[in-house]
Coordinates of C-alpha atoms in Angstrom, one line a residue:
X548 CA 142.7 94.7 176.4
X549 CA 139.1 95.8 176.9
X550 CA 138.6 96.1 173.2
X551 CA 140.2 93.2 172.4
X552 CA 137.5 91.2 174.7
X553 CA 134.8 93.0 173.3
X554 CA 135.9 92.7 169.7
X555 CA 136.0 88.9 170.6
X556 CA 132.9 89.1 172.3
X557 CA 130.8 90.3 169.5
X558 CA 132.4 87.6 167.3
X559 CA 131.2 85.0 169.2
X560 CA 127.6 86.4 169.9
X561 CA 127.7 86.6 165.7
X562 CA 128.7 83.2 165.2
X563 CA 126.2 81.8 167.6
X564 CA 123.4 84.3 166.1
X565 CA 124.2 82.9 162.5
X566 CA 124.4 79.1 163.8
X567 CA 120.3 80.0 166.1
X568 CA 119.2 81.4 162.8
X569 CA 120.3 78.5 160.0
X570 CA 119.3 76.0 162.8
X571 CA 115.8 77.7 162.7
X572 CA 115.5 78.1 159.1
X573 CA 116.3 74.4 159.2
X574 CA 119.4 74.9 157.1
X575 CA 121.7 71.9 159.7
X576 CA 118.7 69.3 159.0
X577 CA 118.3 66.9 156.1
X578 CA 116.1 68.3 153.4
X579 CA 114.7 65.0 152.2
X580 CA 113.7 62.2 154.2
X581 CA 112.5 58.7 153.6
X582 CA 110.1 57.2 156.3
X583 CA 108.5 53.7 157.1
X584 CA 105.7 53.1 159.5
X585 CA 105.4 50.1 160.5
X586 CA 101.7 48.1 159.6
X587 CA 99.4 49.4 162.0
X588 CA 95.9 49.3 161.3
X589 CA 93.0 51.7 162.2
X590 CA 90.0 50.3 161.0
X591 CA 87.9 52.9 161.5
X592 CA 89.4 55.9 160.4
X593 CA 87.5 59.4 161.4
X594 CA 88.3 61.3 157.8
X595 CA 86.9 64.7 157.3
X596 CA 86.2 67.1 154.5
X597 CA 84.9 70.6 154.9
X598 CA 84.2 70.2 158.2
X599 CA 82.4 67.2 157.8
X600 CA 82.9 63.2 158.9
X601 CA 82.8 61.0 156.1
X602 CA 79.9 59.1 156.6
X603 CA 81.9 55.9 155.7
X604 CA 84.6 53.7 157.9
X605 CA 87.8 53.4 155.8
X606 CA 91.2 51.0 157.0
X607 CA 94.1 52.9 157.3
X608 CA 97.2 50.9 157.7
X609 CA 100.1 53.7 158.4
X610 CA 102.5 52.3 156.0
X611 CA 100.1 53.4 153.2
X612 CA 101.8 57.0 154.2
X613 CA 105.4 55.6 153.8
X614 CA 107.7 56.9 151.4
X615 CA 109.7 60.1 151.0
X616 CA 108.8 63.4 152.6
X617 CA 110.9 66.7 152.3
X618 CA 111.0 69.8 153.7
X619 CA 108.5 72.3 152.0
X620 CA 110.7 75.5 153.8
X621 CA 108.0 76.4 156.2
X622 CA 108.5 75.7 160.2
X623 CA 106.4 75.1 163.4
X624 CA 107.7 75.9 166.6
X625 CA 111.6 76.3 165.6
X626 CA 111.4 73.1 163.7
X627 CA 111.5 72.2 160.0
X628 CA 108.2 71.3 158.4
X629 CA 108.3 68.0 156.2
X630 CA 105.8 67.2 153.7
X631 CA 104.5 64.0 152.5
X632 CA 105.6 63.7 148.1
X633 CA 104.2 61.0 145.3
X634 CA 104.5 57.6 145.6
X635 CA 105.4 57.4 142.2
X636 CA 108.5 59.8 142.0
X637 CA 109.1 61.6 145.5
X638 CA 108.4 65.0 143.8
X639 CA 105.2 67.0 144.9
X640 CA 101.2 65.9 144.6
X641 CA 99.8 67.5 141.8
X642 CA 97.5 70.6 143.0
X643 CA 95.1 70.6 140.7
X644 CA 93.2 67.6 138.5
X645 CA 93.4 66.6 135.1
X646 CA 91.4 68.8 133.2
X647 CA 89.8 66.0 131.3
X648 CA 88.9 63.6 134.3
X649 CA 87.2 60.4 133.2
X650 CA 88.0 58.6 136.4
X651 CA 87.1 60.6 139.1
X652 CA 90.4 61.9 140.2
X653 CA 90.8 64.1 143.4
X654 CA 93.7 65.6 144.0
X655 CA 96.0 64.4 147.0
X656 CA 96.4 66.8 150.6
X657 CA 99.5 65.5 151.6
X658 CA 100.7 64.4 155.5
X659 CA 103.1 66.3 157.2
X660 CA 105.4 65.7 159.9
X661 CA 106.3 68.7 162.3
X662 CA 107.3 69.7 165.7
X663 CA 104.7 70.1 168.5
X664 CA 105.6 72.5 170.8
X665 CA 102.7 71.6 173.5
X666 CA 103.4 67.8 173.4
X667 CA 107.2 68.4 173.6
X668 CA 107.1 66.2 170.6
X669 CA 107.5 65.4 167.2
X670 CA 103.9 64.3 165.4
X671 CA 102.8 62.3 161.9
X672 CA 99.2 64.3 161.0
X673 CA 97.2 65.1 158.3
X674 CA 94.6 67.8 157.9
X675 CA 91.8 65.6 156.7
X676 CA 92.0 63.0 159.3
X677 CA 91.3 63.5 163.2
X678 CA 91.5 60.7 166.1
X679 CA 87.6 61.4 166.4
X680 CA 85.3 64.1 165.9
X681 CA 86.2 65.2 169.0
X682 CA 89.7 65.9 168.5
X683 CA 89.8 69.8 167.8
X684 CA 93.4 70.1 169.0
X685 CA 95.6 73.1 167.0
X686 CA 98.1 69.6 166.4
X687 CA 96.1 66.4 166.0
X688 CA 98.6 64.1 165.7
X689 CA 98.2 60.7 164.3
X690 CA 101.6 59.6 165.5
X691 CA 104.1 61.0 168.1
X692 CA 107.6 60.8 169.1
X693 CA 108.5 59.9 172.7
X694 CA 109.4 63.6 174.6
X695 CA 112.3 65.3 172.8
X696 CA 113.6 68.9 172.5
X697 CA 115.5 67.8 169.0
X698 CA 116.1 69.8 166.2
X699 CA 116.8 67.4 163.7
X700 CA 114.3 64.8 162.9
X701 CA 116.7 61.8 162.7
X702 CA 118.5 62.2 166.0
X703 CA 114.7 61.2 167.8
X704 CA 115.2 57.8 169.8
X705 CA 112.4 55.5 171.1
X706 CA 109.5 54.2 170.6
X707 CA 106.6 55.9 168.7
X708 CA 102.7 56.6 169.9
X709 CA 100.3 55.7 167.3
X710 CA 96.8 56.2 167.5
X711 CA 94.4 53.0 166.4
X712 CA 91.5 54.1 168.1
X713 CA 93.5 53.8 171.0
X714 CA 96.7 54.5 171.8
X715 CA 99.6 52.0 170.7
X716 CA 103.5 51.8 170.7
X717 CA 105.0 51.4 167.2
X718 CA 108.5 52.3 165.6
X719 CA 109.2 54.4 163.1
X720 CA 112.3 54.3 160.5
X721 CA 113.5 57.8 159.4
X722 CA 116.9 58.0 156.8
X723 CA 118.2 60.9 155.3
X724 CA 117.6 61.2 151.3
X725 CA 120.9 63.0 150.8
X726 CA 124.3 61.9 149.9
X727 CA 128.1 62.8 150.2
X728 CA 129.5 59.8 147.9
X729 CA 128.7 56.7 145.8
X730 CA 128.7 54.0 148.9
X731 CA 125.1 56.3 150.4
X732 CA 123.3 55.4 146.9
X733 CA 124.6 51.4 147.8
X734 CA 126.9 51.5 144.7
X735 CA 123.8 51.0 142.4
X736 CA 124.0 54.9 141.3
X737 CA 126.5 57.9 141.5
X738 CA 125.7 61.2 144.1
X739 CA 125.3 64.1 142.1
X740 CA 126.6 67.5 143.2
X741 CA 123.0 68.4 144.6
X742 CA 123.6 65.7 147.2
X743 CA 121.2 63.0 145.8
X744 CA 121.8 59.6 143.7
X745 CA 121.4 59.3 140.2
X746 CA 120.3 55.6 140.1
X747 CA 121.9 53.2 137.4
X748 CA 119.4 52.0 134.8
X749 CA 121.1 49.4 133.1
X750 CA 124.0 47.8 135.2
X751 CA 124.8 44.5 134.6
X752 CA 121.5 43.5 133.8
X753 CA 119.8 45.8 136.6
X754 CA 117.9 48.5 136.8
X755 CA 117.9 50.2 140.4
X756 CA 115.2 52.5 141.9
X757 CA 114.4 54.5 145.8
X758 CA 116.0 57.5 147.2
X759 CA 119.5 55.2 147.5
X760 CA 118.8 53.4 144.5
X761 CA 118.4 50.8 147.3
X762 CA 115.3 48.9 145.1
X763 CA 117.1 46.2 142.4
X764 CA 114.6 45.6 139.5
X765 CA 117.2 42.6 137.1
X766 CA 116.2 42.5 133.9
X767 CA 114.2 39.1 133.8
X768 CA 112.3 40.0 136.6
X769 CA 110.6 42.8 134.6
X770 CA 107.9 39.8 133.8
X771 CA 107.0 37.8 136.4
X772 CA 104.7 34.1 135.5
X773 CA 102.3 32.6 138.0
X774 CA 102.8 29.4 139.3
X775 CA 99.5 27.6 138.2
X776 CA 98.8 28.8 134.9
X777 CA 102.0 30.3 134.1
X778 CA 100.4 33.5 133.3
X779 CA 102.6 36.8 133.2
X780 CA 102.5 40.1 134.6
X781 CA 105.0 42.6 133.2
X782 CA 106.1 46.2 134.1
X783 CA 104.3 49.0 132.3
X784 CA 106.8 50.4 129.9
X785 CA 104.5 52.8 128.1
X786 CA 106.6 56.2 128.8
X787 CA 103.2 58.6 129.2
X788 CA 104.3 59.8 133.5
X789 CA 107.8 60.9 132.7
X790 CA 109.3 58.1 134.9
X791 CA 111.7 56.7 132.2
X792 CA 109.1 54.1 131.2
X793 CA 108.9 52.8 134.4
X794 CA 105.9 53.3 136.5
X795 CA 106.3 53.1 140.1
X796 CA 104.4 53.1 143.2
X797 CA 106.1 53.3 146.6
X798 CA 109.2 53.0 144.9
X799 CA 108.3 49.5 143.5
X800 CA 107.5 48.5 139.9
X801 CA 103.9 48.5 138.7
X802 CA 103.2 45.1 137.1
X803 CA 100.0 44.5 134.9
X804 CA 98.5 41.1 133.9
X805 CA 99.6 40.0 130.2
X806 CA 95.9 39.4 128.4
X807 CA 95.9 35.9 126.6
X808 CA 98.8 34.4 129.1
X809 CA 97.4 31.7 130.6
X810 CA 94.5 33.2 133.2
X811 CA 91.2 31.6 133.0
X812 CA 89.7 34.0 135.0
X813 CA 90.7 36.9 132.6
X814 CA 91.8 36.3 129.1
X815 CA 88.8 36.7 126.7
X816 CA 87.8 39.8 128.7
X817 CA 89.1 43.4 128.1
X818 CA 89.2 43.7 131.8
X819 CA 92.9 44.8 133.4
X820 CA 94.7 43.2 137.0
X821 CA 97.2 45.5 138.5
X822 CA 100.0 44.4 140.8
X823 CA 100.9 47.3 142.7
X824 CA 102.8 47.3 145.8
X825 CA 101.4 49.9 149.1
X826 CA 104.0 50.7 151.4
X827 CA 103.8 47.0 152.7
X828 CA 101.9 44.6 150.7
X829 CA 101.1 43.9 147.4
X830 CA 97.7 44.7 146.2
X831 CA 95.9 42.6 143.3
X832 CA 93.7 45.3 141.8
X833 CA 91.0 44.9 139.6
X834 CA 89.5 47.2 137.2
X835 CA 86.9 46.5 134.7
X836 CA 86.4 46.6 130.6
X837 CA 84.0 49.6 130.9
X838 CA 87.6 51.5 131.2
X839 CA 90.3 49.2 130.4
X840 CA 89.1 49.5 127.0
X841 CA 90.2 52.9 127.1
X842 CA 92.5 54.0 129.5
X843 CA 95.6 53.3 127.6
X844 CA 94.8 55.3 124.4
X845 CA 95.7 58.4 123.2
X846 CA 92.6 60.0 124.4
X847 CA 93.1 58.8 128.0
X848 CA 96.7 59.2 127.9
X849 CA 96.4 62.9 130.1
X850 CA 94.3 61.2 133.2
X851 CA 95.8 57.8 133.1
X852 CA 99.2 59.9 134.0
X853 CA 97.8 62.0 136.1
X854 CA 96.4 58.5 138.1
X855 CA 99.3 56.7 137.9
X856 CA 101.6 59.7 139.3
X857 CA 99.3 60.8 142.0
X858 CA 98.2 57.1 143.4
X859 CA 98.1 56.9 147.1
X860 CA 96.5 53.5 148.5
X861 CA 94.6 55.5 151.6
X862 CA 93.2 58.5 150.0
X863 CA 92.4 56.0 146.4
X864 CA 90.5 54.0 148.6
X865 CA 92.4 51.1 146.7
X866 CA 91.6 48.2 149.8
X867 CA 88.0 48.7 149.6
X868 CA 85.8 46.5 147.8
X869 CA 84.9 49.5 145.4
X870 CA 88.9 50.3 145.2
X871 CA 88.6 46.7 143.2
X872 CA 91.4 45.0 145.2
X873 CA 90.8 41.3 145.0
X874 CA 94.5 40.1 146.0
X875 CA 96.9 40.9 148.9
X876 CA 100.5 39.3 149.9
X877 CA 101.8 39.3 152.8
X878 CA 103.9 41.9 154.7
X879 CA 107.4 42.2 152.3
X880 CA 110.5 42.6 153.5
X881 CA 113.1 45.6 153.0
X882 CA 114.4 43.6 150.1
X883 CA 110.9 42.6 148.8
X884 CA 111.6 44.3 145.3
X885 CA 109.1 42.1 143.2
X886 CA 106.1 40.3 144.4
X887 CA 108.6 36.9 143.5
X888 CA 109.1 35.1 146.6
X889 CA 106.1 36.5 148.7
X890 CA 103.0 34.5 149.3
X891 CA 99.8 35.6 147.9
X892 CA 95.6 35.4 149.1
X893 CA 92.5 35.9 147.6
X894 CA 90.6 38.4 149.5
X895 CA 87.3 36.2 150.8
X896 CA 84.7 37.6 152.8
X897 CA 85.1 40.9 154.8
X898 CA 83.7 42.6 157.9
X899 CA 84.1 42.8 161.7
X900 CA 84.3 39.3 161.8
X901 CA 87.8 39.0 159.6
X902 CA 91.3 40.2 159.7
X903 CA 91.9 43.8 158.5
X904 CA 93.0 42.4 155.0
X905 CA 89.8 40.0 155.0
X906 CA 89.6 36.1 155.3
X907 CA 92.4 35.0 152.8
X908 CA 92.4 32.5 150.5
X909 CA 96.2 31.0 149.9
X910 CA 96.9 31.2 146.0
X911 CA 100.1 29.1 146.9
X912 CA 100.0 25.1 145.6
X913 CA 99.1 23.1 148.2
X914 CA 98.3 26.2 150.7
X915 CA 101.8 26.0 151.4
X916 CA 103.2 29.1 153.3
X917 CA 106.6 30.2 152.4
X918 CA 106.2 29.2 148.5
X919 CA 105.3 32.4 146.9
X920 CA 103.4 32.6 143.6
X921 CA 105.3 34.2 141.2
X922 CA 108.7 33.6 140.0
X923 CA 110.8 35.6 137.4
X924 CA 110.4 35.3 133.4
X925 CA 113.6 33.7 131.6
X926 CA 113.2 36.8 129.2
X927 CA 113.8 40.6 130.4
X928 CA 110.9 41.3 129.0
X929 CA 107.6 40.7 126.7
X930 CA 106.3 42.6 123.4
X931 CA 103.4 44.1 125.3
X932 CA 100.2 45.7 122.7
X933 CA 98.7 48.4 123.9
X934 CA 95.1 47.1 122.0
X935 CA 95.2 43.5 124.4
X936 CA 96.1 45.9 127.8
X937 CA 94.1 48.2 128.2
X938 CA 93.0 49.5 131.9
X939 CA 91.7 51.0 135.2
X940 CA 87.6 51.0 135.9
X941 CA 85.8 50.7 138.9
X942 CA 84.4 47.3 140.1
X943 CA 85.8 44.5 142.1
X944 CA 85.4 40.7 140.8
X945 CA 85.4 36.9 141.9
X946 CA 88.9 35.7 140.4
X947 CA 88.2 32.2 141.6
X948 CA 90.8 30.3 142.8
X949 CA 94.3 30.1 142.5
X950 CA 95.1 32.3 139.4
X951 CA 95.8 36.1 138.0

């Protein structure tokens, strides 16, 4: 009977090793993780690089960070590590630049979200960026959880800290990537046997991006036309980034302006106006002939991938006036797929004085809210030359008015 009890005994004590070690290694939680912070603002970010504070104020808004992050196998006390991936695909930052790098590009540290034991908490950090230059704590945490002992990121309840130069309370969204059948990936894709969706790319007129192919991109929406001068923006289709000719950004589309459409502000120029959506907003951006003579040639074609697939709207400095943004929207929904539908504002004066986003200017007709700008093509697409769009410079312009 006594061996019996033992031989049961060590059985258990086995089982519940195995279970404490997988738990550890992270093995029970979900690999991939998509996360949205809600659009709080820090104005006056304290960034540093080697060891030293940026001598320059950025604005960060925290959904600039959303998007997928995945475990990168490494822990923190007992708990999985997860680690923020591309905007453009959910796969890693690259680690190194282009080797021909006409524009400047540096490459991208990512966030990372882990347990901290001495706060009894899960945090949002990032190496590069401290609460002030005071802040020399072994977890600097830019976001934290309410007090939790869980293992597994998704079961955390409450409220979230967030630091805006003081503290705040935000919320923080937090799904698993993975799936077990078609219904997870909302029917717009198929689960694979790795546990993740293969999206549909033409159903029924549709094409459907995200993690859960939970992003519906139809066919005519692909160009979009401005309300006053009917100008058109269109996806860029040019298959240089590996994305299936689709470039994204935060799991959005990446519309450019269509030159010789209708804009008075930029037709007869060789300058290029991005449409590119940042975790919460659209973002009008701007970039000048000097480049977007060049960008999309042959010769360019290495760093304009290497821009596109690495973008990140905090760390490209894409809101300040030098980042060329002229245009923002307003906050978009969870089913803001396009900017059709969402209200639009040239970016005015900026400072202490203004909102975070700068005084803006209503591009609707009549300065009616609700209205939107854009609206979607009749066509599914437009025959796009690479000669007439051409791309991405530094400089920042006056677009007058209402327009592209």
């Amino acid at each position: 009977f006594v061996a019996v009890y033992l031989f049961n005994l060590c059985g258990l004590l086995a089982g519940m090793i195995y279970v404490s070690v997988r738990q550890s290694r992270g093995d029970y939680q979900c690999k991939s993780i998509t996360v949205k912070f809600r659009e709080d603002i820090w104005r006056e970010t304290t960034v540093i690089f080697n060891q030293e504070i940026e001598d320059k104020a950025r604005v960060l808004a925290y959904s600039f960070f959303n998007g997928v992050y995945a475990q990168d196998g490494s822990m923190h006390d007992g708990r999985p590590v997860y680690i923020e991936r591309r905007k453009f695909d959910g796969t890693e930052f690259d680690t190194t630049p282009p080797y021909f790098n006409p524009f400047n590009e540096t490459v991208k540290i990512p966030a990372r979200i882990q347990y901290c034991e001495r706060f009894r908490a899960w945090v949002f950090m990032h190496e590069n960026i401290r609460k002030s230059k005071r802040d020399d704590s072994d977890c600097p945490w830019l976001l934290r959880s309410e007090t939790t002992t869980v293992f597994d990121i998704e079961e955390v309840k409450g409220p979230w800290q967030a630091w805006q130069g003081v503290i705040e309370t935000t919320d923080v969204l937090i799904a698993c990537n993975e799936c077990i059948d078609n219904a997870d990936c909302n029917l717009n894709g198929e689960c694979n046997e790795g546990g993740s969706c293969d999206c549909y790319e033409d159903e029924e007129g549709s094409t459907f991006l995200g993690p859960r192919c939970e992003v519906v991109l139809k066919d005519n929406c692909r160009t979009i036309i401005g309300e006053s001068f009917n100008e058109s923006y269109s996806i860029i289709d040019l298959d240089w980034a590996g994305s299936g000719q689709l470039w994204e950004a935060y799991n959005r589309p990446i519309y450019r302006y269509n030159l010789g459409s209708g804009s008075p502000f930029l037709d007869g120029t060789d300058d290029m106006f991005f449409l590119i959506f940042s975790g919460s907003r659209w973002f009008g951006i701007y970039y000048g002939s000097e480049v977007g003579e060049v960008m999309f040639t042959e010769e360019y074609r290495e760093p304009t991938a290497y821009a596109a697939k690495n973008y990140h709207a905090f760390w490209d400095e894409v809101y300040t006036q030098d980042g060329g943004t002229e245009v923002v929207s307003d906050p978009v929904g969870a089913t803001g797929y396009t900017p059709v539908g969402v209200d639009f504002f040239l970016i005015g004066e900026r400072g202490e004085q203004f909102g975070p986003f700068g005084a803006r200017i209503p591009f609707q007709l009549y300065n009616q809210t609700g209205r939107g700008y854009f609206r979607c093509s009749d066509e599914a697409s437009v025959d796009l030359s690479i000669a007439n769009n051409t791309a991405p410079g530094a400089g920042g312009r006056d677009l007058g008015g209402r327009g592209g």
